[in-house]
PDB file of C-alpha atoms in Angstrom:
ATOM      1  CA  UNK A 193      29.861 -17.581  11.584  1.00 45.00           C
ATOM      2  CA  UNK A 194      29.813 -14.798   9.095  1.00 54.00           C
ATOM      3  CA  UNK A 195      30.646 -10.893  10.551  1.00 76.00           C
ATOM      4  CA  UNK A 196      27.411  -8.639  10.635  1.00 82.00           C
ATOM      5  CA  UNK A 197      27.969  -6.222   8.083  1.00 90.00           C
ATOM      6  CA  UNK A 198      28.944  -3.029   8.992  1.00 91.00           C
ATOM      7  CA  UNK A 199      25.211  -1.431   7.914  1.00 93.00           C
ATOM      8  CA  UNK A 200      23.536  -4.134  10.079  1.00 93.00           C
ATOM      9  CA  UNK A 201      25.531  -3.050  13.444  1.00 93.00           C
ATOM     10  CA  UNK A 202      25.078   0.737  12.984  1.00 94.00           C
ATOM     11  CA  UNK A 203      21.227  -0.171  12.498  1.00 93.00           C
ATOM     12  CA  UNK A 204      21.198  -1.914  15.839  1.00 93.00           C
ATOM     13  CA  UNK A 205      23.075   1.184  16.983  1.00 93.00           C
ATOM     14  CA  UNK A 206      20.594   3.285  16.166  1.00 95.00           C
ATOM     15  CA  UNK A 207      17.717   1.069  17.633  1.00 92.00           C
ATOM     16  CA  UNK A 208      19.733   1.090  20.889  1.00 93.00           C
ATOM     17  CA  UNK A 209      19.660   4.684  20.959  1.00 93.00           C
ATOM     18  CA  UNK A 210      16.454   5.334  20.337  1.00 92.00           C
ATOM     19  CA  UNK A 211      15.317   2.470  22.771  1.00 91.00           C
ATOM     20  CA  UNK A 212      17.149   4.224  25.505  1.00 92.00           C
ATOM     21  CA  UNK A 213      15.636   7.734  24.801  1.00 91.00           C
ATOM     22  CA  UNK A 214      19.147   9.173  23.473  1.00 93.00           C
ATOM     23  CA  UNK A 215      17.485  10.203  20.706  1.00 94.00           C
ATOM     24  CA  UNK A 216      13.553  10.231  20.880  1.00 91.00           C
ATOM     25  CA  UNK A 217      11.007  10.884  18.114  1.00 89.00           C
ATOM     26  CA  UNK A 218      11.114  13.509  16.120  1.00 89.00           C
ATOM     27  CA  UNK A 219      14.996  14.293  16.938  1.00 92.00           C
ATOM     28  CA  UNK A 220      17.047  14.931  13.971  1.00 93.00           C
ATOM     29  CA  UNK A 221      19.543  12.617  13.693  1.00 94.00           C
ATOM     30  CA  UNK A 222      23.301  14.009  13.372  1.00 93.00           C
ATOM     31  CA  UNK A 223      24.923  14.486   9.870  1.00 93.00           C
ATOM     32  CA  UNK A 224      26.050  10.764   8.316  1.00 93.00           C
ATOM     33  CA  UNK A 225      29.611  12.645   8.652  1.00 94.00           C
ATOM     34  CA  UNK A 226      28.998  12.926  12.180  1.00 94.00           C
ATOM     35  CA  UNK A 227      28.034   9.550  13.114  1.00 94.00           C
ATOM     36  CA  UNK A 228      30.458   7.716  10.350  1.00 93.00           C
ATOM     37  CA  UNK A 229      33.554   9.205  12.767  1.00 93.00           C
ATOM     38  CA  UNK A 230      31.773   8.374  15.847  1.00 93.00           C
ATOM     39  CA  UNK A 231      30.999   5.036  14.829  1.00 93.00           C
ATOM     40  CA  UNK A 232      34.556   4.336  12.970  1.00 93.00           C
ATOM     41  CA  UNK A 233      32.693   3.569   9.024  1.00 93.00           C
ATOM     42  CA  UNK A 234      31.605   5.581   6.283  1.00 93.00           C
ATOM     43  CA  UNK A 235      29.294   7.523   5.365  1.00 93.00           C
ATOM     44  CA  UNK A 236      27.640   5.025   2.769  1.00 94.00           C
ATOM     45  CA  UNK A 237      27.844   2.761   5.476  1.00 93.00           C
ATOM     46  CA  UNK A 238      25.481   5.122   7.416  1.00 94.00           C
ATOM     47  CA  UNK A 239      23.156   5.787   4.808  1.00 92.00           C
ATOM     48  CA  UNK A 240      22.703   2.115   4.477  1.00 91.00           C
ATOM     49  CA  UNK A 241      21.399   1.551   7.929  1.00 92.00           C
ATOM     50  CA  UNK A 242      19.435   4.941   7.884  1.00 90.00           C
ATOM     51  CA  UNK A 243      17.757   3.511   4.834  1.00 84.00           C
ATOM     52  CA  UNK A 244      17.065   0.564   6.286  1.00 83.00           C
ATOM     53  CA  UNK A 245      15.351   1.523   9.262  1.00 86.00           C
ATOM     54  CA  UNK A 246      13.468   4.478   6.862  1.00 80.00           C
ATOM     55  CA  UNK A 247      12.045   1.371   4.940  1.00 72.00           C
ATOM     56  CA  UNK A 248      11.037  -0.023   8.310  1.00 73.00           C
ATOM     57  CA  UNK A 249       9.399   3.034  10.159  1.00 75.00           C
ATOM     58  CA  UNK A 250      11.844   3.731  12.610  1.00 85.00           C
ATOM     59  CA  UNK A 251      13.550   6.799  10.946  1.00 85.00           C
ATOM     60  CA  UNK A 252      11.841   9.079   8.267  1.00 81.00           C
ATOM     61  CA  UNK A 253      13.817  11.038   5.585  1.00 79.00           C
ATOM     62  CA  UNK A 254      12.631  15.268   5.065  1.00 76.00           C
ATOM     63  CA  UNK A 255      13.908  16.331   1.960  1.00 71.00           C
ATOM     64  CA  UNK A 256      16.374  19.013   2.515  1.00 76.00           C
ATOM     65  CA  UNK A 257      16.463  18.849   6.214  1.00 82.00           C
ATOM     66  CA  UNK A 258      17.665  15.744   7.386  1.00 87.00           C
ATOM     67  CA  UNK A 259      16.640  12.213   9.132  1.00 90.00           C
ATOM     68  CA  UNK A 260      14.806  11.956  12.164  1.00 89.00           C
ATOM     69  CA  UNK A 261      13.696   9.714  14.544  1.00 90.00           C
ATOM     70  CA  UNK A 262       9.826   8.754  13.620  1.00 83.00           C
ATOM     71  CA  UNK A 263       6.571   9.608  15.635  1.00 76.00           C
ATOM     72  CA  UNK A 264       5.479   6.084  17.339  1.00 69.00           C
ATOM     73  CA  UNK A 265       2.756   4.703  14.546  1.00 64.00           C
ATOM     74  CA  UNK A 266       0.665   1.430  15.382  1.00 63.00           C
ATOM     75  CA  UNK A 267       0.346  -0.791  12.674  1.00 65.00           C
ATOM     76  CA  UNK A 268      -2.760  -0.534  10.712  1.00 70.00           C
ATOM     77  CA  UNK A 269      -3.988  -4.475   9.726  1.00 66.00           C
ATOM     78  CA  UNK A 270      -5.294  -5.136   6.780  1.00 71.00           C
ATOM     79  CA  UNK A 271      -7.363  -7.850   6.274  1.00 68.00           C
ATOM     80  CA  UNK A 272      -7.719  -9.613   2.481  1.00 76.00           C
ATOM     81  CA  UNK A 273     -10.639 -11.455   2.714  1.00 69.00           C
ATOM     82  CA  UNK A 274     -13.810 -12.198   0.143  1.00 58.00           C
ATOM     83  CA  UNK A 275     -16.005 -12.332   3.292  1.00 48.00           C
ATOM     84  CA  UNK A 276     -15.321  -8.312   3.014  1.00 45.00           C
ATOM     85  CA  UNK A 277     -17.344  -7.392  -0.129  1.00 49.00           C
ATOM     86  CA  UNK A 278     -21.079  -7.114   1.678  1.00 49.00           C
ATOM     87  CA  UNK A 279     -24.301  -5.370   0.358  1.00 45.00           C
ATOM     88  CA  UNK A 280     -24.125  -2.761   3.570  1.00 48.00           C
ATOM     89  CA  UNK A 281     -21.075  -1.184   1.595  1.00 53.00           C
ATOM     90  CA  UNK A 282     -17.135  -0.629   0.543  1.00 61.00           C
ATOM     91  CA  UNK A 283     -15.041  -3.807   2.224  1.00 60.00           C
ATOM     92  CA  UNK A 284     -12.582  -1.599   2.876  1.00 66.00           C
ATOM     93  CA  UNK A 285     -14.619   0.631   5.136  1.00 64.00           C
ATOM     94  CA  UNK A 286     -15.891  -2.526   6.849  1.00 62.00           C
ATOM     95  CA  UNK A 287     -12.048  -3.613   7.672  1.00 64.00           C
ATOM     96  CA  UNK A 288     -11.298  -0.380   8.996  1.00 64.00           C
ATOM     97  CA  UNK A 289     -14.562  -0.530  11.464  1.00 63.00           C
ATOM     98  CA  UNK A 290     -13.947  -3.628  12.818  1.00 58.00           C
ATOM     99  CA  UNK A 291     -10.476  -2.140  13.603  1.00 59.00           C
ATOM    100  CA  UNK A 292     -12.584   0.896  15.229  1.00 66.00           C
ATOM    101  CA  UNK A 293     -10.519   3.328  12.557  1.00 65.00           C
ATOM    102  CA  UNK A 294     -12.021   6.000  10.843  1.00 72.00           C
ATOM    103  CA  UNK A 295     -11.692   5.524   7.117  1.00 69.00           C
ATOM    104  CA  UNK A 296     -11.932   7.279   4.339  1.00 80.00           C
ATOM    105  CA  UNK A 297     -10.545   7.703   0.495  1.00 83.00           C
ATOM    106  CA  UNK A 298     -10.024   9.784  -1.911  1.00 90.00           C
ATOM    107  CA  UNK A 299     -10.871   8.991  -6.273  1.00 93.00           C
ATOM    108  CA  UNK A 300     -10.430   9.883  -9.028  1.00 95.00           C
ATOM    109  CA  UNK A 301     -12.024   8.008 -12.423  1.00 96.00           C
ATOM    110  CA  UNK A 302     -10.747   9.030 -15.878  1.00 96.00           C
ATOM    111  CA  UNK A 303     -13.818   6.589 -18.802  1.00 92.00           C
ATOM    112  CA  UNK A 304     -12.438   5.424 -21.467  1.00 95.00           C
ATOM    113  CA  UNK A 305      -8.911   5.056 -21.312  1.00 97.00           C
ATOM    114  CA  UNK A 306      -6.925   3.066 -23.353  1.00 98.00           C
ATOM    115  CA  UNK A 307      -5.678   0.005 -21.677  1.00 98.00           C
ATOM    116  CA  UNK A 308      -1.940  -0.572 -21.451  1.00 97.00           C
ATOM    117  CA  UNK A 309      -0.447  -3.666 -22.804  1.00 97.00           C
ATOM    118  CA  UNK A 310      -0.075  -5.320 -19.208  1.00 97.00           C
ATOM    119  CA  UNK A 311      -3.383  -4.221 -18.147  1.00 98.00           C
ATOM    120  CA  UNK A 312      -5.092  -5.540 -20.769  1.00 98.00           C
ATOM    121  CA  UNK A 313      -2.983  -9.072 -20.581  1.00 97.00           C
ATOM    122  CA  UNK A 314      -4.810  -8.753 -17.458  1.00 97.00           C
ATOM    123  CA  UNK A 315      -8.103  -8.613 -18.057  1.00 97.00           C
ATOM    124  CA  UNK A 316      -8.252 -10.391 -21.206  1.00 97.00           C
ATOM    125  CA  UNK A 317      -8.785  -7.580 -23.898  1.00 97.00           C
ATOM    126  CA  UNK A 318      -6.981  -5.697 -26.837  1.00 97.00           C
ATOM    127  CA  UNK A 319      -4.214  -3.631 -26.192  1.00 97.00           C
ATOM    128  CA  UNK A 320      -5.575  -0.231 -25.969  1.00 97.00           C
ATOM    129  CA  UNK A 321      -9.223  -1.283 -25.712  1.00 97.00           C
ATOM    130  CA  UNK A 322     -11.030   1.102 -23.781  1.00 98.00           C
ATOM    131  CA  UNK A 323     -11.529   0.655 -19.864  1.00 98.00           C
ATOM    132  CA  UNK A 324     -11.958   2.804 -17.304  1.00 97.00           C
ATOM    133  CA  UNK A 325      -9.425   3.860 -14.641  1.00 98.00           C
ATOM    134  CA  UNK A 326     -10.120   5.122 -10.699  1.00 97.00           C
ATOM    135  CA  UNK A 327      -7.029   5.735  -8.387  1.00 96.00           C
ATOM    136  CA  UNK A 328      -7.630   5.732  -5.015  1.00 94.00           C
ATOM    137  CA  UNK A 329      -6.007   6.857  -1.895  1.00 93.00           C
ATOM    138  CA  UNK A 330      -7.269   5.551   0.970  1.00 87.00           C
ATOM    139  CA  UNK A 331      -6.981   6.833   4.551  1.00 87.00           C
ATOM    140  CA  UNK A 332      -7.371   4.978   8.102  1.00 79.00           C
ATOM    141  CA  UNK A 333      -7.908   8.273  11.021  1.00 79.00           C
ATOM    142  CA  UNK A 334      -6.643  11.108   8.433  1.00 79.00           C
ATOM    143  CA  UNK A 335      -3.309   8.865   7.815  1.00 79.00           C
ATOM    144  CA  UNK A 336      -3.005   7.157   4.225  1.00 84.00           C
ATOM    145  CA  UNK A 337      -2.673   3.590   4.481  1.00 85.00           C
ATOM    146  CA  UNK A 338      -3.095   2.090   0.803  1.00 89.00           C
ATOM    147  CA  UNK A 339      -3.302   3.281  -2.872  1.00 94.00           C
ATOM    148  CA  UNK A 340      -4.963   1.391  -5.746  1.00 94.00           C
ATOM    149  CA  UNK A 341      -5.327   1.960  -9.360  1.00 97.00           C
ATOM    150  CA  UNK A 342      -8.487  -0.187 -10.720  1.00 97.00           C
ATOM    151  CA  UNK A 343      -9.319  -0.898 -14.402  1.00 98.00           C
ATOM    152  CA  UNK A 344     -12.611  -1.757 -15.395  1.00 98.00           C
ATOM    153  CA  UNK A 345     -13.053  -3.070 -19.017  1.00 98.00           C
ATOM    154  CA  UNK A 346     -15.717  -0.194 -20.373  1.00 97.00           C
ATOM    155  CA  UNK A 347     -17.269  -2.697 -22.505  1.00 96.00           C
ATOM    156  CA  UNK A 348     -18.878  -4.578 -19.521  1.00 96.00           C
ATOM    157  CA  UNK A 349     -19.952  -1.085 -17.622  1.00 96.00           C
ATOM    158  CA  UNK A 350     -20.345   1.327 -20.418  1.00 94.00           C
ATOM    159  CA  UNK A 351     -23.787   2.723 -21.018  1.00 94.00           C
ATOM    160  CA  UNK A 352     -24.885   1.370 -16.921  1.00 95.00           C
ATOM    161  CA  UNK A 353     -25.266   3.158 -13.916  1.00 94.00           C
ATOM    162  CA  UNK A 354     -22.262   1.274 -12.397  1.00 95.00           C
ATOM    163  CA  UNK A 355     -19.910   2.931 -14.968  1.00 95.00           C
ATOM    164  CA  UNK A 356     -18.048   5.169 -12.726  1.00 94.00           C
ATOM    165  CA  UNK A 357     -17.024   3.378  -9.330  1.00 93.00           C
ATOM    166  CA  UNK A 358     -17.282   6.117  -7.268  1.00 92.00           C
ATOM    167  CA  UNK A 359     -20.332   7.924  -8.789  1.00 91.00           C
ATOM    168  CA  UNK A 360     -24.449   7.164  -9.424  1.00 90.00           C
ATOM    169  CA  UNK A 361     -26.359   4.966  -6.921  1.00 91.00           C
ATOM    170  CA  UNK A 362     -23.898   2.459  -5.840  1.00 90.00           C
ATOM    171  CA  UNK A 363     -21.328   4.610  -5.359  1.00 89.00           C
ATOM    172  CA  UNK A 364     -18.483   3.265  -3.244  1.00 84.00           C
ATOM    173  CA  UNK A 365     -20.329  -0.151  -2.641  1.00 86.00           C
ATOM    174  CA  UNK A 366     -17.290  -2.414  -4.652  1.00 88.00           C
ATOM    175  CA  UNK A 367     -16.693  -4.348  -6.777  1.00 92.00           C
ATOM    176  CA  UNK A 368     -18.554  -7.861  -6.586  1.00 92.00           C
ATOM    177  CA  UNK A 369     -21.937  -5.565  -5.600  1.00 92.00           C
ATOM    178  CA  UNK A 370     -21.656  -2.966  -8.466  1.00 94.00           C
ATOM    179  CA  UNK A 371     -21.234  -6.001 -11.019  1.00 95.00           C
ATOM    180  CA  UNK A 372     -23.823  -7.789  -9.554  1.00 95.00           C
ATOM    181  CA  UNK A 373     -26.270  -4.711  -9.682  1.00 95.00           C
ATOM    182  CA  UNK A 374     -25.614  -5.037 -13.809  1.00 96.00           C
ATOM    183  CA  UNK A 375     -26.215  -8.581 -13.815  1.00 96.00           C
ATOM    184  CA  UNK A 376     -22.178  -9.744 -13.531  1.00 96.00           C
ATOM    185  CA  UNK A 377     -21.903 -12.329 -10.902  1.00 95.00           C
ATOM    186  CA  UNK A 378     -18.033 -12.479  -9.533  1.00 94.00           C
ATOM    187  CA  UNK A 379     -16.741 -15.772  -8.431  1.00 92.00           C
ATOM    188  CA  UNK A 380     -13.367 -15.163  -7.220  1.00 91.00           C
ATOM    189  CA  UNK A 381     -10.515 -12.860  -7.199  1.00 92.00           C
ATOM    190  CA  UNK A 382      -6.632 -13.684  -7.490  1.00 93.00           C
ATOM    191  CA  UNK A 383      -4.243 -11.286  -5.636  1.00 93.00           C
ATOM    192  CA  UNK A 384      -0.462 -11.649  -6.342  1.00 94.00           C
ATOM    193  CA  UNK A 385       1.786  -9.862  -3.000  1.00 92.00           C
ATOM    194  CA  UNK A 386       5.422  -9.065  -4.147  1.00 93.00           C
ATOM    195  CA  UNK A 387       7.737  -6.745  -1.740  1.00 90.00           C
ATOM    196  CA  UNK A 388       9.266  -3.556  -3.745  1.00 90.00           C
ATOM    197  CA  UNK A 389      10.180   0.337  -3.205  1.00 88.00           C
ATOM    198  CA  UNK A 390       7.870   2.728  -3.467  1.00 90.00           C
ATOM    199  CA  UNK A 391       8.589   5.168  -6.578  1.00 91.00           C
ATOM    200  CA  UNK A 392       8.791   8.703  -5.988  1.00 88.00           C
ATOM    201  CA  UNK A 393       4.643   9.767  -6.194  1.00 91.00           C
ATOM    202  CA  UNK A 394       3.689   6.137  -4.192  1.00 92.00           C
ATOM    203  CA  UNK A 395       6.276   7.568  -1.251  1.00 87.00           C
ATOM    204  CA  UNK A 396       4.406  11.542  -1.388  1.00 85.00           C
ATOM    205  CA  UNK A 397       1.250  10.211  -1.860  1.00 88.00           C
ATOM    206  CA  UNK A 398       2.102   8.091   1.252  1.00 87.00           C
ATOM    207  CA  UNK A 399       3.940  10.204   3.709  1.00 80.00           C
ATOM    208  CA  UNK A 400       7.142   7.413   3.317  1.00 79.00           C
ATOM    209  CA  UNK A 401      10.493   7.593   2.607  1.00 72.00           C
ATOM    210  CA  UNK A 402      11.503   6.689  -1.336  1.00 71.00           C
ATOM    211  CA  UNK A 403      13.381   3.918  -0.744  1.00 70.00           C
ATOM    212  CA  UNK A 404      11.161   2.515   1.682  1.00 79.00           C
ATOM    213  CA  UNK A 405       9.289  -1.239   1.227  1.00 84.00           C
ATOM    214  CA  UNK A 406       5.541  -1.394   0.159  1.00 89.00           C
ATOM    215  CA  UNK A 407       3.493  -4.605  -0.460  1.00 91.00           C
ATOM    216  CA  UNK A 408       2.710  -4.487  -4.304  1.00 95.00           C
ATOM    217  CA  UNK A 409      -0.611  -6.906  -5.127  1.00 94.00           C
ATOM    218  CA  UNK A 410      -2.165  -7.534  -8.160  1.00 96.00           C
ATOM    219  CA  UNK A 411      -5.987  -8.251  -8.048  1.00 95.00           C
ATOM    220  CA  UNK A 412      -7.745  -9.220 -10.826  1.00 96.00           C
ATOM    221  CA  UNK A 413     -11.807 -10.445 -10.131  1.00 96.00           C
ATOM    222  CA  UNK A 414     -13.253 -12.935 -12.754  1.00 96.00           C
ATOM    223  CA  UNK A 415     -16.912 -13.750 -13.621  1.00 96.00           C
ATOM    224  CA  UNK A 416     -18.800 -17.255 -12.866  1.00 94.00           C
ATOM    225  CA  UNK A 417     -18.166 -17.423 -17.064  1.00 94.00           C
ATOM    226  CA  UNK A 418     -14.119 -16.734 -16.489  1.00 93.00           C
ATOM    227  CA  UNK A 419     -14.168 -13.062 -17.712  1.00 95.00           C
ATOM    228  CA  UNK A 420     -11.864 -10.499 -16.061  1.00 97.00           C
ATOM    229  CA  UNK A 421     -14.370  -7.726 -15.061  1.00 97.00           C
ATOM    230  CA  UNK A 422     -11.576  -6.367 -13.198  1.00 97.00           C
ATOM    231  CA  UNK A 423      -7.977  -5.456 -12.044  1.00 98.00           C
ATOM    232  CA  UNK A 424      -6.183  -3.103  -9.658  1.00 96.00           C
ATOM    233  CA  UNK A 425      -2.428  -2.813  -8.729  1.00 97.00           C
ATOM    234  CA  UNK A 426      -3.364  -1.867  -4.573  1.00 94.00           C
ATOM    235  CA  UNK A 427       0.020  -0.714  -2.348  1.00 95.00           C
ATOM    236  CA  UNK A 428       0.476  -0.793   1.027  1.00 90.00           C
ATOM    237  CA  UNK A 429       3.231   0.426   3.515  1.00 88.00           C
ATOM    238  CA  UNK A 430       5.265  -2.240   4.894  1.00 84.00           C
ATOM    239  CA  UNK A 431       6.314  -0.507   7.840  1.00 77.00           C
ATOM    240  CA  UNK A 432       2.400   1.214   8.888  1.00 79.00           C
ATOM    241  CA  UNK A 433       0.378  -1.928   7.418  1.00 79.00           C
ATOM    242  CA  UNK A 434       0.508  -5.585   7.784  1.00 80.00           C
ATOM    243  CA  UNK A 435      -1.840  -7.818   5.587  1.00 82.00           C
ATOM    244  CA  UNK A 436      -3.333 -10.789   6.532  1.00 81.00           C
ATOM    245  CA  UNK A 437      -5.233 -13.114   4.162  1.00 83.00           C
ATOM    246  CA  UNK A 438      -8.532 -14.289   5.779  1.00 80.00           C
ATOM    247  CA  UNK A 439     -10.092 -17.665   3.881  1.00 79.00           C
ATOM    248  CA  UNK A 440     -13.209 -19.012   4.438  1.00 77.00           C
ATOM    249  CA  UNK A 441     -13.672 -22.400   4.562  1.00 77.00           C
ATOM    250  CA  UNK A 442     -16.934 -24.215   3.026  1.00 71.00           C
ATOM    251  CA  UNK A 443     -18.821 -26.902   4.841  1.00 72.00           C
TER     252      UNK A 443
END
């Protein structure tokens, strides 16, 4: 059997200490100097394991201060489910009520924007051809939990009152009911999940460290005729979320 490297055991270190209230949340953590003599390694070999249990919620990073333990946070679950997009309003609203969370979000829509070359691989169009954007930040009980950038092809919205997402009568009500309001009736969606880092605004915008994991997916909604009406690039914290794919079944 293999050694554990050297990362791995001042990880489980840490946890240890933290488990048995030698350090408790919000402590800051000694300097990696400090704990690289105590511990007999170096001081890459600490930043390893603090940046391992950063991208896993047990330590947080403060620029120009230090590392320090992290406030207990419950895992916020979010459900991926069709059975979410309902007349009565925003699915993601809905998830966060049945999880008895307060939710909100914050938008932003730029109209027509030209679509960059993956985005428009995406939904089927010209490099370039016009769509328009909304970024979202949304929040479960003040604390944000997920950020999304959707692209709507303007040539299916333009000139309706669906046009801007978050704006005119059906404001906030989603996807598969603003499209259906114009006549646009979605069949499915396909989400692609891949594990990455956050970049540098995702980890701000967040309240996470850099380096730390996030849950990248790629959602693209089609029409019953096979057009991409559209596509968002949605990330979520690994270490405050955990998604779960709900699928109903047809009888």
């Amino acid at each position: 059997m293999s050694e554990q490297p050297p990362y791995l055991r001042i990880a489980n270190e840490f946890r240890q200490r933290i488990t048995e209230h030698v350090w408790e949340p919000g402590d800051r953590l000694p300097s990696r100097a400090q704990i690289g003599q105590e511990c007999g390694v170096g001081e890459n070999v600490v930043r390893r394991a603090q940046e391992l249990l950063i991208s896993q919620g047990v330590l947080e990073g403060r620029a120009g201060s230090g590392t320090y333990v992290a406030e207990p946070r419950e895992r916020v679950r979010v459900v991926r489910s069709s059975a979410r997009e309902q007349p009565s309003g925003s699915p993601f609203r809905q998830g966060m009520k049945a999880l008895r969370l307060q939710s909100d979000w914050e938008s932003r829509t730029d109209a027509k924007v030209p679509a960059p070359a993956e985005i428009a691989t995406r939904l089927g169009i010209a490099e370039g051809e016009l769509c328009v954007r909304t970024t979202y930040e949304f929040l479960a009980d003040g604390k944000p939990v997920q950020l999304s950038t959707s692209w709507e092809p303007y040539a299916v919205t333009g000139g309706t009152l669906v046009v801007l997402p978050e704006g005119g009568p059906h404001a906030g009500a989603g996807v598969v009911n603003r499209m259906a309001a114009i006549g646009v009736t979605i069949s499915h969606a396909v989400e692609q999940p891949e594990p990455r880092h956050a970049t540098a605004e995702e980890a701000s915008l967040l309240g996470i460290q850099k380096a730390a994991l996030v849950t990248h997916i790629r959602r693209t909604y089609y029409s019953d005729e096979g057009r991409s009406v559209e596509t968002a690039d949605i990330v979520v914290p690994a270490a405050h979320c955990e998604i779960v794919y709900e699928i109903p079944i047809s009888r």
